[in-house]
């Protein structure tokens, strides 16, 4: 992450935001309540830090730590789940993080998308930030996170760029996954081609979350 650009500070209205995901996969119904609860807890913790410290980087660290510590997501231990976060602060600094336990049943030494720049995550203060989840080999082949940033640079919204890149991944390598995206002004995008992806966002003190395709529940800070 570099310093927020002068042009961004001077010319654009920035609406600080944070988004988190708990992995794109077929989350069983038995986990729905726990996942919905955990994802809201994590985004709320991250948002508190975002407001307190006005630091996108500190906010995503806090949110990912909360997800890693939650046995429901268990990316920090032995599970296969991936968790991630993206944020923009009031200066227009963006940050992204992705943490994974990889995918079970793969050969030792396999490298997934998470450690590869531009695949499992990417951020650029001139454009925005992305965190990816899903089939690592497919994500890596299409350099998913950087591809989304490229589409945003070409003028697409965060949502349009997310959907277009995932559609390219389906067409080119028949891979599925999910992404959370925020631009350097706070335009947000959430998309997935898996059965489900647990996600939550906070902006303007409003918390939204979902799990199924098209699901978008609205909560407020006071009733979490
Ligand atoms: N997306 C996690 C992995 O494929 O390793």
mmCIF file of C-alpha atoms and ligand atoms in Angstrom:
data_model
loop_
_atom_site.group_PDB
_atom_site.id
_atom_site.type_symbol
_atom_site.label_atom_id
_atom_site.label_comp_id
_atom_site.label_asym_id
_atom_site.label_seq_id
_atom_site.Cartn_x
_atom_site.Cartn_y
_atom_site.Cartn_z
ATOM 1 C CA UNK A 1 0.000 0.000 0.000
ATOM 2 C CA UNK A 2 1.331 3.446 -0.871
ATOM 3 C CA UNK A 3 0.314 6.848 0.443
ATOM 4 C CA UNK A 4 -3.065 8.068 -0.761
ATOM 5 C CA UNK A 5 -2.619 10.094 -3.899
ATOM 6 C CA UNK A 6 -2.917 13.857 -3.710
ATOM 7 C CA UNK A 7 -5.472 13.866 -6.537
ATOM 8 C CA UNK A 8 -7.665 11.414 -4.657
ATOM 9 C CA UNK A 9 -7.564 13.534 -1.527
ATOM 10 C CA UNK A 10 -8.367 16.722 -3.398
ATOM 11 C CA UNK A 11 -10.927 15.710 -6.010
ATOM 12 C CA UNK A 12 -13.106 12.927 -4.663
ATOM 13 C CA UNK A 13 -15.537 12.413 -1.848
ATOM 14 C CA UNK A 14 -14.437 9.342 0.065
ATOM 15 C CA UNK A 15 -16.890 7.234 2.050
ATOM 16 C CA UNK A 16 -14.797 4.977 4.323
ATOM 17 C CA UNK A 17 -15.855 1.336 4.126
ATOM 18 C CA UNK A 18 -14.838 -2.168 5.111
ATOM 19 C CA UNK A 19 -15.927 -5.510 3.646
ATOM 20 C CA UNK A 20 -15.140 -9.026 4.846
ATOM 21 C CA UNK A 21 -15.724 -12.523 3.478
ATOM 22 C CA UNK A 22 -15.644 -15.928 5.104
ATOM 23 C CA UNK A 23 -14.866 -18.006 2.006
ATOM 24 C CA UNK A 24 -16.797 -18.952 -1.127
ATOM 25 C CA UNK A 25 -18.077 -22.519 -0.870
ATOM 26 C CA UNK A 26 -21.201 -24.604 -0.219
ATOM 27 C CA UNK A 27 -21.673 -23.515 3.394
ATOM 28 C CA UNK A 28 -24.089 -26.062 4.965
ATOM 29 C CA UNK A 29 -27.409 -24.846 6.396
ATOM 30 C CA UNK A 30 -26.297 -26.061 9.813
ATOM 31 C CA UNK A 31 -23.618 -23.335 9.840
ATOM 32 C CA UNK A 32 -25.805 -20.487 8.587
ATOM 33 C CA UNK A 33 -26.591 -18.853 11.933
ATOM 34 C CA UNK A 34 -23.054 -19.148 13.268
ATOM 35 C CA UNK A 35 -21.555 -17.849 10.019
ATOM 36 C CA UNK A 36 -23.979 -14.908 9.859
ATOM 37 C CA UNK A 37 -23.148 -14.039 13.445
ATOM 38 C CA UNK A 38 -19.372 -14.386 13.007
ATOM 39 C CA UNK A 39 -19.184 -12.370 9.808
ATOM 40 C CA UNK A 40 -21.099 -9.479 11.393
ATOM 41 C CA UNK A 41 -18.900 -9.583 14.481
ATOM 42 C CA UNK A 42 -15.757 -9.403 12.341
ATOM 43 C CA UNK A 43 -16.924 -6.520 10.162
ATOM 44 C CA UNK A 44 -18.080 -4.575 13.203
ATOM 45 C CA UNK A 45 -14.657 -4.991 14.877
ATOM 46 C CA UNK A 46 -12.917 -3.858 11.719
ATOM 47 C CA UNK A 47 -15.248 -0.885 11.317
ATOM 48 C CA UNK A 48 -14.636 0.255 14.888
ATOM 49 C CA UNK A 49 -10.910 0.350 14.179
ATOM 50 C CA UNK A 50 -11.523 2.073 10.840
ATOM 51 C CA UNK A 51 -13.382 4.882 12.628
ATOM 52 C CA UNK A 52 -11.029 5.069 15.614
ATOM 53 C CA UNK A 53 -7.701 4.987 13.799
ATOM 54 C CA UNK A 54 -8.773 6.062 10.309
ATOM 55 C CA UNK A 55 -6.474 3.345 8.961
ATOM 56 C CA UNK A 56 -7.646 0.873 6.306
ATOM 57 C CA UNK A 57 -4.677 -1.362 7.088
ATOM 58 C CA UNK A 58 -5.371 -1.560 10.841
ATOM 59 C CA UNK A 59 -9.058 -2.176 10.122
ATOM 60 C CA UNK A 60 -8.525 -5.167 7.825
ATOM 61 C CA UNK A 61 -5.987 -6.677 10.224
ATOM 62 C CA UNK A 62 -8.524 -6.492 13.034
ATOM 63 C CA UNK A 63 -11.299 -7.993 10.916
ATOM 64 C CA UNK A 64 -9.196 -10.870 9.584
ATOM 65 C CA UNK A 65 -7.906 -11.643 13.059
ATOM 66 C CA UNK A 66 -11.509 -11.918 14.266
ATOM 67 C CA UNK A 67 -12.371 -14.284 11.386
ATOM 68 C CA UNK A 68 -9.261 -16.414 11.966
ATOM 69 C CA UNK A 69 -10.125 -16.733 15.658
ATOM 70 C CA UNK A 70 -13.697 -17.824 14.875
ATOM 71 C CA UNK A 71 -13.938 -21.649 14.707
ATOM 72 C CA UNK A 72 -16.692 -21.218 12.133
ATOM 73 C CA UNK A 73 -14.183 -19.921 9.591
ATOM 74 C CA UNK A 74 -10.936 -21.354 11.061
ATOM 75 C CA UNK A 75 -8.585 -20.055 8.351
ATOM 76 C CA UNK A 76 -5.984 -19.526 11.057
ATOM 77 C CA UNK A 77 -5.886 -23.194 12.018
ATOM 78 C CA UNK A 78 -6.320 -26.288 9.889
ATOM 79 C CA UNK A 79 -9.506 -25.759 7.933
ATOM 80 C CA UNK A 80 -9.860 -25.150 4.232
ATOM 81 C CA UNK A 81 -11.783 -21.932 4.627
ATOM 82 C CA UNK A 82 -10.433 -18.677 3.310
ATOM 83 C CA UNK A 83 -11.222 -15.362 4.941
ATOM 84 C CA UNK A 84 -10.485 -11.850 3.763
ATOM 85 C CA UNK A 85 -11.102 -8.140 4.131
ATOM 86 C CA UNK A 86 -10.777 -4.927 2.139
ATOM 87 C CA UNK A 87 -11.133 -1.340 3.340
ATOM 88 C CA UNK A 88 -10.725 2.308 2.412
ATOM 89 C CA UNK A 89 -10.132 5.037 5.000
ATOM 90 C CA UNK A 90 -11.014 8.726 4.839
ATOM 91 C CA UNK A 91 -7.654 9.577 3.239
ATOM 92 C CA UNK A 92 -8.339 7.190 0.361
ATOM 93 C CA UNK A 93 -5.787 4.630 1.504
ATOM 94 C CA UNK A 94 -6.952 1.141 0.553
ATOM 95 C CA UNK A 95 -5.880 -2.212 1.995
ATOM 96 C CA UNK A 96 -6.673 -5.870 1.434
ATOM 97 C CA UNK A 97 -5.921 -9.130 3.237
ATOM 98 C CA UNK A 98 -6.623 -12.774 2.496
ATOM 99 C CA UNK A 99 -5.854 -15.668 4.846
ATOM 100 C CA UNK A 100 -6.369 -19.315 3.956
ATOM 101 C CA UNK A 101 -5.886 -22.866 5.102
ATOM 102 C CA UNK A 102 -5.557 -23.828 1.427
ATOM 103 C CA UNK A 103 -7.624 -26.657 -0.086
ATOM 104 C CA UNK A 104 -7.677 -30.163 1.361
ATOM 105 C CA UNK A 105 -6.504 -33.131 -0.728
ATOM 106 C CA UNK A 106 -3.800 -31.215 -2.611
ATOM 107 C CA UNK A 107 -0.175 -32.350 -2.923
ATOM 108 C CA UNK A 108 2.344 -31.101 -0.379
ATOM 109 C CA UNK A 109 4.054 -27.981 -1.649
ATOM 110 C CA UNK A 110 1.080 -26.811 -3.663
ATOM 111 C CA UNK A 111 0.951 -23.000 -3.891
ATOM 112 C CA UNK A 112 -2.543 -21.506 -3.949
ATOM 113 C CA UNK A 113 -3.643 -18.038 -4.981
ATOM 114 C CA UNK A 114 -3.163 -16.329 -1.611
ATOM 115 C CA UNK A 115 0.611 -15.823 -1.681
ATOM 116 C CA UNK A 116 0.567 -14.783 -5.344
ATOM 117 C CA UNK A 117 0.437 -11.020 -5.892
ATOM 118 C CA UNK A 118 -2.614 -10.002 -7.916
ATOM 119 C CA UNK A 119 -4.401 -13.339 -7.433
ATOM 120 C CA UNK A 120 -5.688 -13.840 -3.884
ATOM 121 C CA UNK A 121 -5.530 -10.140 -3.173
ATOM 122 C CA UNK A 122 -4.432 -6.829 -4.607
ATOM 123 C CA UNK A 123 -4.680 -3.164 -3.686
ATOM 124 C CA UNK A 124 -3.675 0.075 -5.347
ATOM 125 C CA UNK A 125 -4.401 3.476 -3.834
ATOM 126 C CA UNK A 126 -5.056 4.848 -7.320
ATOM 127 C CA UNK A 127 -7.918 2.378 -7.868
ATOM 128 C CA UNK A 128 -9.066 0.122 -5.007
ATOM 129 C CA UNK A 129 -8.639 -3.167 -3.157
ATOM 130 C CA UNK A 130 -9.720 -6.778 -3.763
ATOM 131 C CA UNK A 131 -9.726 -9.994 -1.712
ATOM 132 C CA UNK A 132 -10.479 -13.278 -3.532
ATOM 133 C CA UNK A 133 -11.644 -16.713 -2.416
ATOM 134 C CA UNK A 134 -12.322 -19.955 -4.244
ATOM 135 C CA UNK A 135 -10.399 -22.363 -6.461
ATOM 136 C CA UNK A 136 -6.803 -21.166 -6.184
ATOM 137 C CA UNK A 137 -5.546 -22.626 -9.467
ATOM 138 C CA UNK A 138 -8.335 -20.890 -11.414
ATOM 139 C CA UNK A 139 -7.894 -17.614 -9.537
ATOM 140 C CA UNK A 140 -4.177 -17.683 -10.304
ATOM 141 C CA UNK A 141 -4.641 -18.446 -14.004
ATOM 142 C CA UNK A 142 -6.782 -15.328 -14.533
ATOM 143 C CA UNK A 143 -4.896 -13.199 -11.937
ATOM 144 C CA UNK A 144 -8.313 -12.458 -10.524
ATOM 145 C CA UNK A 145 -7.686 -9.563 -8.115
ATOM 146 C CA UNK A 146 -5.512 -7.586 -10.518
ATOM 147 C CA UNK A 147 -7.965 -8.229 -13.350
ATOM 148 C CA UNK A 148 -10.725 -6.614 -11.288
ATOM 149 C CA UNK A 149 -8.499 -3.599 -10.591
ATOM 150 C CA UNK A 150 -7.796 -3.372 -14.340
ATOM 151 C CA UNK A 151 -11.526 -3.319 -15.158
ATOM 152 C CA UNK A 152 -12.061 -0.589 -12.540
ATOM 153 C CA UNK A 153 -9.219 1.392 -14.075
ATOM 154 C CA UNK A 154 -11.069 1.104 -17.381
ATOM 155 C CA UNK A 155 -14.142 2.695 -15.789
ATOM 156 C CA UNK A 156 -16.278 -0.158 -14.468
ATOM 157 C CA UNK A 157 -17.819 0.101 -11.002
ATOM 158 C CA UNK A 158 -16.552 -2.228 -8.274
ATOM 159 C CA UNK A 159 -19.611 -4.452 -8.710
ATOM 160 C CA UNK A 160 -19.359 -4.534 -12.512
ATOM 161 C CA UNK A 161 -15.644 -5.306 -12.388
ATOM 162 C CA UNK A 162 -16.156 -8.101 -9.842
ATOM 163 C CA UNK A 163 -18.906 -9.751 -11.890
ATOM 164 C CA UNK A 164 -17.023 -9.411 -15.165
ATOM 165 C CA UNK A 165 -13.793 -10.935 -13.809
ATOM 166 C CA UNK A 166 -15.628 -13.883 -12.244
ATOM 167 C CA UNK A 167 -17.463 -14.444 -15.509
ATOM 168 C CA UNK A 168 -14.127 -14.472 -17.358
ATOM 169 C CA UNK A 169 -12.831 -17.025 -14.829
ATOM 170 C CA UNK A 170 -15.852 -19.250 -15.522
ATOM 171 C CA UNK A 171 -15.477 -18.964 -19.290
ATOM 172 C CA UNK A 172 -11.707 -19.280 -19.545
ATOM 173 C CA UNK A 173 -10.851 -21.875 -16.906
ATOM 174 C CA UNK A 174 -14.253 -23.139 -15.659
ATOM 175 C CA UNK A 175 -13.333 -22.024 -12.134
ATOM 176 C CA UNK A 176 -15.564 -20.687 -9.394
ATOM 177 C CA UNK A 177 -14.899 -18.282 -6.574
ATOM 178 C CA UNK A 178 -15.870 -15.042 -4.926
ATOM 179 C CA UNK A 179 -14.523 -11.535 -4.348
ATOM 180 C CA UNK A 180 -15.033 -8.445 -2.224
ATOM 181 C CA UNK A 181 -14.000 -5.122 -3.719
ATOM 182 C CA UNK A 182 -13.773 -1.498 -2.619
ATOM 183 C CA UNK A 183 -12.670 1.479 -4.698
ATOM 184 C CA UNK A 184 -10.512 4.287 -3.314
ATOM 185 C CA UNK A 185 -13.679 6.372 -2.880
ATOM 186 C CA UNK A 186 -15.751 3.669 -1.160
ATOM 187 C CA UNK A 187 -17.696 2.157 -4.065
ATOM 188 C CA UNK A 188 -18.191 -1.486 -3.043
ATOM 189 C CA UNK A 189 -18.649 -4.766 -4.935
ATOM 190 C CA UNK A 190 -19.530 -8.295 -3.819
ATOM 191 C CA UNK A 191 -19.794 -11.236 -6.206
ATOM 192 C CA UNK A 192 -19.420 -15.030 -6.202
ATOM 193 C CA UNK A 193 -20.006 -17.950 -8.542
ATOM 194 C CA UNK A 194 -19.946 -20.623 -5.836
ATOM 195 C CA UNK A 195 -23.111 -21.838 -4.098
ATOM 196 C CA UNK A 196 -22.577 -19.458 -1.224
ATOM 197 C CA UNK A 197 -20.187 -16.867 0.166
ATOM 198 C CA UNK A 198 -20.461 -15.348 3.594
ATOM 199 C CA UNK A 199 -19.807 -11.589 3.395
ATOM 200 C CA UNK A 200 -20.497 -8.383 5.290
ATOM 201 C CA UNK A 201 -19.880 -4.689 4.690
ATOM 202 C CA UNK A 202 -19.996 -1.533 6.805
ATOM 203 C CA UNK A 203 -20.227 2.008 5.536
ATOM 204 C CA UNK A 204 -22.020 5.051 6.936
ATOM 205 C CA UNK A 205 -22.716 3.045 10.137
ATOM 206 C CA UNK A 206 -24.830 0.627 8.113
ATOM 207 C CA UNK A 207 -24.041 -3.074 8.214
ATOM 208 C CA UNK A 208 -25.069 -5.350 5.326
ATOM 209 C CA UNK A 209 -24.455 -9.079 5.114
ATOM 210 C CA UNK A 210 -25.394 -12.117 3.085
ATOM 211 C CA UNK A 211 -24.690 -15.747 2.275
ATOM 212 C CA UNK A 212 -26.862 -16.875 -0.648
ATOM 213 C CA UNK A 213 -26.773 -15.390 -4.163
ATOM 214 C CA UNK A 214 -28.638 -12.073 -4.164
ATOM 215 C CA UNK A 215 -29.086 -12.049 -0.391
ATOM 216 C CA UNK A 216 -28.475 -8.623 1.152
ATOM 217 C CA UNK A 217 -29.621 -8.127 4.736
ATOM 218 C CA UNK A 218 -29.366 -4.746 6.398
ATOM 219 C CA UNK A 219 -28.592 -4.328 10.089
ATOM 220 C CA UNK A 220 -27.630 -1.312 12.140
ATOM 221 C CA UNK A 221 -24.836 -1.013 14.663
ATOM 222 C CA UNK A 222 -27.264 -0.915 17.570
ATOM 223 C CA UNK A 223 -29.016 -4.221 16.858
ATOM 224 C CA UNK A 224 -25.975 -6.419 16.161
HETATM 225 N N1 LIG B 1 -8.284 -20.066 -2.411
HETATM 226 C C1 LIG B 1 -7.531 -20.903 -1.551
HETATM 227 C C2 LIG B 1 -6.705 -21.823 -2.268
HETATM 228 O O1 LIG B 1 -7.027 -22.262 -3.366
HETATM 229 O O2 LIG B 1 -5.667 -22.173 -1.766
#
